[in-house]
Amino acid sequence: MKKRDLFWLNRILLILFTGLIFIGISIFNIVQFNNTYIQEEKNELEIYGKQVEYTVSSLLRNNNINELKNYAYIFKNNKEFSFRLFDKNKNLIVTTSDNKKSIKKNDIRIGKKKFDIWDLYIESFSNKSLEKVNEIKINNQNYYLEVSISQEFVITSIIKAQEKIIILFIFGILCLILALIHIFYSIRSSFNTLEDSVVKIARGEFDTVIKQPKNSLLNELSLAIIRMTNKLKNQIERLTQLEKYRSDFVTNISHEIKTPITAINSAVELIEENSKTNELQKECFDIIKTQTTTINNLVGDMLALSEIDLEKTNEHKNFKVFNLNNAIKEAIDNVTVGFDIKFNSNKDVEILGVENLVITAISNLLSNAIRYSECNNIEINLIQDKNIILEVKDYGVGIPEEHLPRLFERFYRVDKTRSRKNGGTGLGLAIVKHIVELHNWKIEVESEVNQYTSFKIIIQTY
């Protein structure tokens, strides 16, 4: 398990465990307090019952009913304690309250009293009996004495006694919530600071100073990001330097190759102009011209590839909005002198990119179609729907399926003999592929032998 996951898991479990313990202790204390308090009230009821029973028995023996009523009147305003006396027929003799209902055997219940805010709390005590009925035998007569403690008084006393516990419980919950908020805010603040630094680094600002958070977990993460940034910065600097060396090398070599090629062409032309040549010599001169032209084209393609590769490393590409229809027409004019190509478009299309490179890509696709399709039926279709699709399609010899995956490789040829004969360098489609990737577009190829070949450049619109 990762250290970050372990950190969060430990914190969550600790908070849950602490909360459960706190809630459990609070509930246990409340229940214990309630039971203890009610038991004390029962003991007190027992004592009151004995005292009242002793006095009532004495008055009953003397048959002194008036004194008995006066004695009951003493408890008239006592909201905590009350009693009732019944004869053997369960008829009420005397009472300290307004309750004149008769008893049923030994089951006398205190009437439930509801409170607006404590209904649920009071219901939890409804099964606690706070009344007692004693049978008294005086002069061979049976009497029933019911003594009781006010349920309202008991519940009110319990609530007052538990106010501190309830306040402590609420205070504990608030402290727990504040602790969670503090932990969340501190980690969130550290993460936001770290995220801002990472976003800047992702934009290429490798000199961004990463502040190390106080949190040990994020501190380790920030150190890892600093190490990664320094390593990435060094690698990019080294790759940039190597790319510059490579580009300079290709440029220098290309220029060095072009110089002798130009000299060779000039020498051949001079010999042809100033001397009589036989057929064999003329054929040799033609071969030299053809090969030097091929080498010159190859050098040009290599320079183009080098420039495109260099442009890929440039984060701020020189893209501008231009009309794709006009670019296609210019490409047609460049490569198809005296060759009729159909151009179909449903509307004028504006795109963002490097116009001269897009023209180069279209020109290369058209050149390939003219050289290798062996047909005069070539068309360009430009369709704008969800995406922009530029299709170069010919209805010639087609390309076998096994060659399709490798068409865009450098120097790959389907038919090497025919390619050399037609003057191809083997880099045309590779250049197209690099230009498409530079613009973050896609290119697809479909073909059936002796039917057609279709190259589609898919330009995504956002």
Coordinates of C-alpha atoms in Angstrom, one line a residue, residues 25-445:
I25 CA -18.7 6.5 26.5
S26 CA -21.3 9.2 26.4
I27 CA -24.2 6.8 25.9
F28 CA -22.9 4.4 28.6
N29 CA -22.6 7.3 31.1
I30 CA -26.1 8.6 30.3
V31 CA -27.6 5.1 30.7
Q32 CA -25.7 4.4 33.9
F33 CA -26.7 7.8 35.3
N34 CA -30.3 7.3 34.4
N35 CA -30.4 3.8 36.0
T36 CA -28.6 5.0 39.1
Y37 CA -30.9 8.0 39.5
I38 CA -34.1 6.0 39.0
Q39 CA -32.8 3.4 41.5
E40 CA -32.2 6.1 44.0
E41 CA -35.7 7.4 43.5
K42 CA -37.1 3.9 44.0
N43 CA -35.2 3.7 47.3
E44 CA -36.5 7.0 48.3
L45 CA -40.0 5.9 47.3
E46 CA -39.6 2.9 49.6
I47 CA -38.6 5.1 52.5
Y48 CA -41.5 7.5 51.8
G49 CA -43.9 4.5 51.5
K50 CA -42.9 3.1 54.9
Q51 CA -43.3 6.5 56.6
V52 CA -46.7 7.1 55.0
E53 CA -47.8 3.5 55.7
Y54 CA -46.9 3.9 59.4
T55 CA -48.9 7.1 59.8
V56 CA -51.9 5.9 57.8
S57 CA -52.0 2.6 59.7
S58 CA -52.1 4.5 63.0
L59 CA -54.9 6.7 61.9
L60 CA -56.9 3.8 60.4
R61 CA -56.7 1.9 63.7
N62 CA -58.2 4.9 65.5
N63 CA -60.7 5.3 62.6
N64 CA -59.7 8.9 62.5
I65 CA -60.7 9.8 58.9
N66 CA -60.6 13.5 59.4
E67 CA -57.0 13.4 60.6
L68 CA -56.2 11.1 57.7
K69 CA -57.6 13.7 55.2
N70 CA -55.6 16.5 57.0
Y71 CA -52.5 14.3 56.7
A72 CA -53.1 13.9 53.0
Y73 CA -53.6 17.6 52.6
I74 CA -50.1 18.2 53.8
F75 CA -48.8 16.6 50.6
K76 CA -51.3 18.5 48.4
N77 CA -48.7 20.9 47.0
N78 CA -45.9 18.4 46.9
K79 CA -45.1 18.0 43.2
E80 CA -42.6 15.2 43.8
F81 CA -44.5 12.7 46.1
S82 CA -48.1 11.6 46.3
F83 CA -50.2 8.8 47.7
R84 CA -53.7 7.4 47.5
L85 CA -55.6 5.1 50.0
F86 CA -58.3 2.7 48.8
D87 CA -60.6 0.3 50.8
K88 CA -61.0 -3.4 50.2
N89 CA -63.5 -2.6 47.3
K90 CA -60.9 -0.4 45.6
N91 CA -62.9 2.7 46.5
L92 CA -60.9 5.8 47.1
I93 CA -60.7 7.0 50.7
V94 CA -58.2 9.8 50.6
T95 CA -55.7 11.2 48.0
T96 CA -53.1 13.9 47.8
S97 CA -53.8 14.6 44.2
D98 CA -56.8 15.1 41.8
N99 CA -56.4 11.5 40.5
K100 CA -59.5 9.6 41.7
K101 CA -59.3 6.6 39.5
S102 CA -59.4 3.2 41.2
I103 CA -56.5 0.8 41.1
K104 CA -56.6 -2.5 39.3
K105 CA -55.1 -5.2 41.4
N106 CA -51.4 -4.2 42.1
D107 CA -50.9 -2.6 38.6
I108 CA -51.1 1.1 39.0
R109 CA -49.5 3.2 36.2
I110 CA -48.6 6.8 36.2
G111 CA -50.3 8.6 33.4
K112 CA -47.9 9.5 30.6
K113 CA -47.2 13.2 30.3
K114 CA -45.9 14.4 27.0
F115 CA -43.5 17.3 26.5
D116 CA -43.0 19.1 23.2
I117 CA -39.2 18.8 23.0
W118 CA -38.5 15.7 25.2
D119 CA -41.2 13.3 23.8
L120 CA -38.6 10.8 22.5
Y121 CA -36.4 11.1 25.6
I122 CA -39.4 10.7 28.0
E123 CA -40.5 7.5 26.2
S124 CA -37.3 5.9 27.2
F125 CA -38.4 6.0 30.8
S126 CA -41.9 4.8 30.3
N127 CA -41.0 1.3 31.4
K128 CA -39.5 2.5 34.7
S129 CA -42.0 1.9 37.5
L130 CA -41.9 4.8 40.1
E131 CA -44.9 3.8 42.1
K132 CA -45.7 1.1 44.6
V133 CA -48.9 -0.4 46.1
N134 CA -48.9 -1.9 49.6
E135 CA -51.7 -3.9 51.1
I136 CA -52.4 -2.8 54.7
K137 CA -54.5 -5.0 57.1
I138 CA -56.1 -3.0 59.9
N139 CA -58.8 -4.4 62.3
N140 CA -59.3 -7.4 59.9
Q141 CA -59.9 -4.9 57.1
N142 CA -57.8 -4.7 53.9
Y143 CA -56.6 -1.4 52.6
Y144 CA -54.5 -0.5 49.6
L145 CA -51.9 2.3 49.8
E146 CA -50.4 3.6 46.6
V147 CA -47.4 5.8 46.9
S148 CA -45.8 7.4 43.7
I149 CA -43.2 9.8 42.6
S150 CA -44.1 12.3 39.8
Q151 CA -42.7 11.0 36.5
E152 CA -42.4 14.6 35.3
F153 CA -40.3 15.5 38.3
V154 CA -38.0 12.6 37.7
I155 CA -37.5 13.3 34.0
T156 CA -37.0 17.0 34.6
S157 CA -34.4 16.2 37.3
I158 CA -32.6 13.8 35.1
I159 CA -32.5 16.3 32.2
K160 CA -31.1 19.1 34.5
A161 CA -28.5 16.7 35.9
Q162 CA -27.5 15.7 32.4
E163 CA -27.3 19.1 30.9
K164 CA -23.5 19.2 31.5
I165 CA -23.1 15.8 29.9
I166 CA -25.1 16.9 26.9
I167 CA -23.1 20.1 26.6
L168 CA -19.9 18.1 26.9
F169 CA -21.1 15.8 24.2
I170 CA -22.0 18.7 21.8
F171 CA -18.7 20.3 22.6
G172 CA -16.9 17.1 21.7
I173 CA -18.7 16.8 18.4
L174 CA -17.9 20.4 17.6
C175 CA -14.2 19.8 18.4
L176 CA -14.2 16.7 16.2
I177 CA -15.8 18.7 13.3
L178 CA -13.3 21.5 13.8
A179 CA -10.4 19.0 13.8
L180 CA -11.6 17.5 10.6
I181 CA -12.0 20.9 9.0
H182 CA -8.5 21.9 10.1
I183 CA -7.0 18.7 8.8
F184 CA -8.8 19.1 5.5
Y185 CA -7.9 22.7 5.1
S186 CA -4.2 22.3 5.9
I187 CA -3.8 19.3 3.5
R188 CA -5.9 21.1 0.8
S189 CA -3.9 24.2 1.1
S190 CA -0.6 22.3 0.8
F191 CA -2.0 20.3 -2.1
N192 CA -3.1 23.5 -3.9
T193 CA 0.3 25.1 -3.5
L194 CA 2.0 22.0 -4.8
E195 CA -0.5 21.7 -7.7
D196 CA 0.2 25.3 -8.8
S197 CA 3.9 24.5 -8.9
V198 CA 3.3 21.3 -10.9
V199 CA 1.1 23.1 -13.4
K200 CA 3.8 25.7 -14.0
I201 CA 6.4 22.9 -14.5
A202 CA 4.0 21.2 -16.9
R203 CA 3.9 24.5 -18.9
G204 CA 7.7 24.3 -19.2
E205 CA 8.6 26.7 -16.3
F206 CA 11.3 24.4 -14.9
D207 CA 12.8 27.2 -12.7
T208 CA 9.6 27.3 -10.6
V209 CA 10.4 27.2 -6.9
I210 CA 8.5 24.4 -5.1
K211 CA 7.6 25.3 -1.6
Q212 CA 8.0 22.3 0.7
P213 CA 4.8 21.8 2.9
K214 CA 5.0 21.2 6.6
N215 CA 3.0 18.0 6.3
S216 CA 5.5 15.1 6.2
L217 CA 3.6 13.2 3.6
L218 CA 3.4 16.1 1.1
N219 CA 7.0 17.1 2.0
E220 CA 8.2 13.7 0.7
L221 CA 6.0 14.2 -2.4
S222 CA 7.4 17.7 -3.1
L223 CA 11.0 16.4 -2.8
A224 CA 10.2 13.7 -5.4
I225 CA 8.7 16.4 -7.7
I226 CA 11.8 18.6 -7.3
R227 CA 14.1 15.6 -8.1
M228 CA 11.9 14.8 -11.1
T229 CA 11.9 18.4 -12.3
N230 CA 15.6 18.7 -12.1
K231 CA 16.1 15.5 -13.9
L232 CA 13.6 16.4 -16.6
K233 CA 15.2 19.8 -17.0
N234 CA 18.6 18.3 -17.5
Q235 CA 17.2 15.8 -20.0
I236 CA 15.4 18.4 -22.0
E237 CA 18.4 20.6 -22.1
R238 CA 20.5 17.7 -23.3
L239 CA 17.9 16.6 -25.9
T240 CA 17.6 20.2 -27.1
Q241 CA 21.3 20.4 -27.6
L242 CA 21.4 17.1 -29.3
E243 CA 18.6 18.1 -31.6
K244 CA 20.4 21.3 -32.5
Y245 CA 23.6 19.3 -33.2
R246 CA 21.6 16.9 -35.4
S247 CA 19.8 19.7 -37.2
D248 CA 23.0 21.6 -37.8
F249 CA 24.7 18.4 -39.0
V250 CA 21.9 17.6 -41.5
T251 CA 21.9 21.2 -42.7
N252 CA 25.6 21.3 -43.2
I253 CA 25.8 17.9 -44.8
S254 CA 23.0 18.8 -47.1
H255 CA 24.7 22.0 -48.2
E256 CA 28.0 20.1 -48.6
I257 CA 26.2 17.5 -50.8
K258 CA 24.4 20.2 -52.9
T259 CA 27.6 21.9 -53.8
P260 CA 29.3 19.0 -55.6
I261 CA 25.9 18.0 -57.2
T262 CA 25.6 21.5 -58.7
A263 CA 29.2 21.3 -59.9
I264 CA 28.5 17.9 -61.5
N265 CA 25.4 19.2 -63.3
S266 CA 27.3 22.3 -64.5
A267 CA 30.2 20.2 -65.8
V268 CA 27.9 17.8 -67.6
E269 CA 26.0 20.7 -69.3
L270 CA 29.3 22.3 -70.3
I271 CA 30.6 19.1 -71.8
E272 CA 27.4 18.6 -73.8
E273 CA 27.5 22.2 -75.1
N274 CA 31.2 22.3 -76.1
S275 CA 31.8 18.8 -77.6
K276 CA 30.2 16.3 -79.8
T277 CA 28.9 13.4 -77.9
N278 CA 27.8 10.0 -79.3
E279 CA 24.7 8.1 -78.2
L280 CA 26.5 6.2 -75.4
Q281 CA 28.0 9.4 -73.9
K282 CA 24.6 11.1 -74.2
E283 CA 23.0 8.2 -72.3
C284 CA 25.7 8.4 -69.6
F285 CA 25.1 12.1 -69.2
D286 CA 21.4 11.6 -68.9
I287 CA 22.0 9.0 -66.2
I288 CA 24.2 11.4 -64.3
K289 CA 21.6 14.2 -64.6
T290 CA 18.9 11.9 -63.4
Q291 CA 20.8 10.6 -60.4
T292 CA 22.1 14.1 -59.4
T293 CA 18.5 15.3 -59.6
T294 CA 17.4 12.4 -57.4
I295 CA 20.1 13.1 -54.9
N296 CA 19.2 16.8 -54.9
N297 CA 15.5 15.9 -54.2
L298 CA 16.6 13.5 -51.5
V299 CA 18.7 16.2 -49.8
G300 CA 15.7 18.6 -50.0
D301 CA 13.4 16.0 -48.4
M302 CA 15.9 15.3 -45.7
L303 CA 16.1 19.1 -44.9
A304 CA 12.3 19.3 -44.9
L305 CA 12.1 16.4 -42.4
S306 CA 14.7 18.0 -40.2
E307 CA 12.9 21.3 -40.2
I308 CA 9.6 19.5 -39.3
D309 CA 11.2 17.5 -36.5
L310 CA 12.7 20.8 -35.1
E311 CA 9.3 22.5 -35.3
K312 CA 7.8 19.6 -33.3
T313 CA 10.0 20.4 -30.4
N314 CA 8.9 24.1 -30.4
E315 CA 6.1 24.4 -27.9
H316 CA 5.0 27.7 -29.4
K317 CA 4.3 26.7 -33.0
N318 CA 3.9 29.3 -35.7
F319 CA 0.3 28.5 -36.5
K320 CA -1.9 30.9 -38.3
V321 CA -5.5 30.7 -39.7
F322 CA -5.6 30.2 -43.5
N323 CA -8.0 29.1 -46.2
L324 CA -7.6 25.3 -46.9
N325 CA -9.3 25.5 -50.3
N326 CA -6.8 28.0 -51.5
A327 CA -3.9 25.9 -50.2
I328 CA -5.3 22.8 -52.1
K329 CA -5.5 24.8 -55.3
E330 CA -1.9 26.0 -54.9
A331 CA -0.7 22.4 -54.3
I332 CA -2.6 21.3 -57.5
D333 CA -0.9 24.1 -59.5
N334 CA 2.5 23.1 -58.1
V335 CA 2.6 19.4 -59.1
T336 CA 0.1 18.9 -61.9
V337 CA 1.1 21.0 -64.8
G338 CA -0.9 19.7 -67.7
F339 CA -2.6 17.2 -65.5
D340 CA -6.4 17.4 -64.8
I341 CA -7.4 16.8 -61.1
K342 CA -10.9 17.1 -59.8
F343 CA -11.4 19.2 -56.6
N344 CA -14.7 18.7 -54.8
S345 CA -15.6 20.8 -51.7
N346 CA -18.9 21.6 -50.0
K347 CA -17.7 24.9 -48.5
D348 CA -14.7 27.2 -47.8
V349 CA -12.7 25.9 -44.9
E350 CA -10.6 27.9 -42.5
I351 CA -8.0 26.0 -40.4
L352 CA -5.1 26.8 -38.0
G353 CA -1.7 25.6 -39.0
V354 CA 1.5 26.2 -41.0
E355 CA 0.2 26.9 -44.6
N356 CA 3.4 26.1 -46.5
L357 CA 3.8 22.8 -44.7
V358 CA 0.1 21.8 -45.4
I359 CA 0.7 22.7 -49.1
T360 CA 3.8 20.4 -49.1
A361 CA 1.8 17.5 -47.6
I362 CA -0.9 17.8 -50.2
S363 CA 1.6 18.2 -53.0
N364 CA 3.4 15.0 -51.9
L365 CA 0.1 13.0 -51.8
L366 CA -0.7 14.3 -55.3
S367 CA 2.8 13.5 -56.6
N368 CA 2.5 9.9 -55.3
A369 CA -0.9 9.5 -57.0
I370 CA 0.5 10.8 -60.3
R371 CA 3.7 8.7 -60.2
Y372 CA 2.4 5.4 -59.0
S373 CA -1.4 5.1 -59.6
E374 CA -0.9 4.6 -63.4
C375 CA -4.2 6.4 -64.0
N376 CA -5.5 9.8 -65.0
N377 CA -8.5 9.7 -62.6
I378 CA -7.4 11.5 -59.5
E379 CA -9.6 13.7 -57.2
I380 CA -9.4 15.7 -54.0
N381 CA -12.4 15.8 -51.7
L382 CA -12.8 18.4 -48.9
I383 CA -15.7 17.8 -46.6
Q384 CA -16.5 19.6 -43.4
D385 CA -18.9 17.9 -41.0
K386 CA -18.1 17.1 -37.4
N387 CA -14.5 17.0 -38.5
I388 CA -12.7 18.3 -41.6
I389 CA -11.7 15.5 -44.0
L390 CA -9.2 16.1 -46.8
E391 CA -9.1 13.1 -49.2
V392 CA -6.7 12.4 -52.0
K393 CA -8.1 9.5 -54.1
D394 CA -7.0 7.8 -57.2
Y395 CA -8.6 4.9 -59.1
G396 CA -5.4 3.2 -60.3
V397 CA -3.5 0.0 -59.5
G398 CA -3.9 0.2 -55.7
I399 CA -1.6 -1.0 -52.9
P400 CA -1.6 -4.6 -51.6
E401 CA -2.9 -4.8 -48.0
E402 CA 0.4 -6.1 -46.5
H403 CA 2.1 -2.8 -47.4
L404 CA -0.4 -0.4 -45.9
P405 CA 1.0 -0.5 -42.3
R406 CA 4.5 0.5 -43.5
L407 CA 3.7 3.1 -46.1
F408 CA 4.7 6.1 -43.9
E409 CA 8.1 4.7 -43.0
R410 CA 11.2 6.5 -44.3
F411 CA 12.6 5.0 -47.5
Y412 CA 9.9 2.3 -47.6
R413 CA 8.9 1.4 -51.2
V414 CA 6.1 -0.9 -52.4
D415 CA 7.9 -1.5 -55.7
K416 CA 11.6 -0.4 -55.4
T417 CA 12.2 -0.8 -59.1
R418 CA 9.2 1.3 -60.2
S419 CA 9.9 3.9 -57.4
R420 CA 13.5 4.5 -58.6
K421 CA 12.3 4.7 -62.2
N422 CA 9.7 7.4 -61.3
G423 CA 12.3 9.4 -59.3
G424 CA 10.8 8.9 -55.9
T425 CA 13.1 9.4 -52.8
G426 CA 11.0 7.2 -50.4
L427 CA 10.5 10.2 -48.0
G428 CA 7.3 11.8 -49.5
L429 CA 4.8 9.9 -47.3
A430 CA 7.1 10.2 -44.3
I431 CA 7.1 14.0 -44.7
V432 CA 3.2 13.9 -45.0
K433 CA 3.0 11.9 -41.7
H434 CA 5.3 14.3 -39.9
I435 CA 3.4 17.3 -41.0
V436 CA 0.1 15.7 -40.0
E437 CA 1.5 14.8 -36.5
L438 CA 2.9 18.4 -36.1
H439 CA -0.7 19.7 -36.4
N440 CA -2.1 16.9 -34.1
W441 CA -4.2 15.6 -37.0
K442 CA -4.7 12.0 -38.2
I443 CA -4.0 10.3 -41.5
E444 CA -5.6 7.1 -42.8
V445 CA -5.1 5.1 -45.9

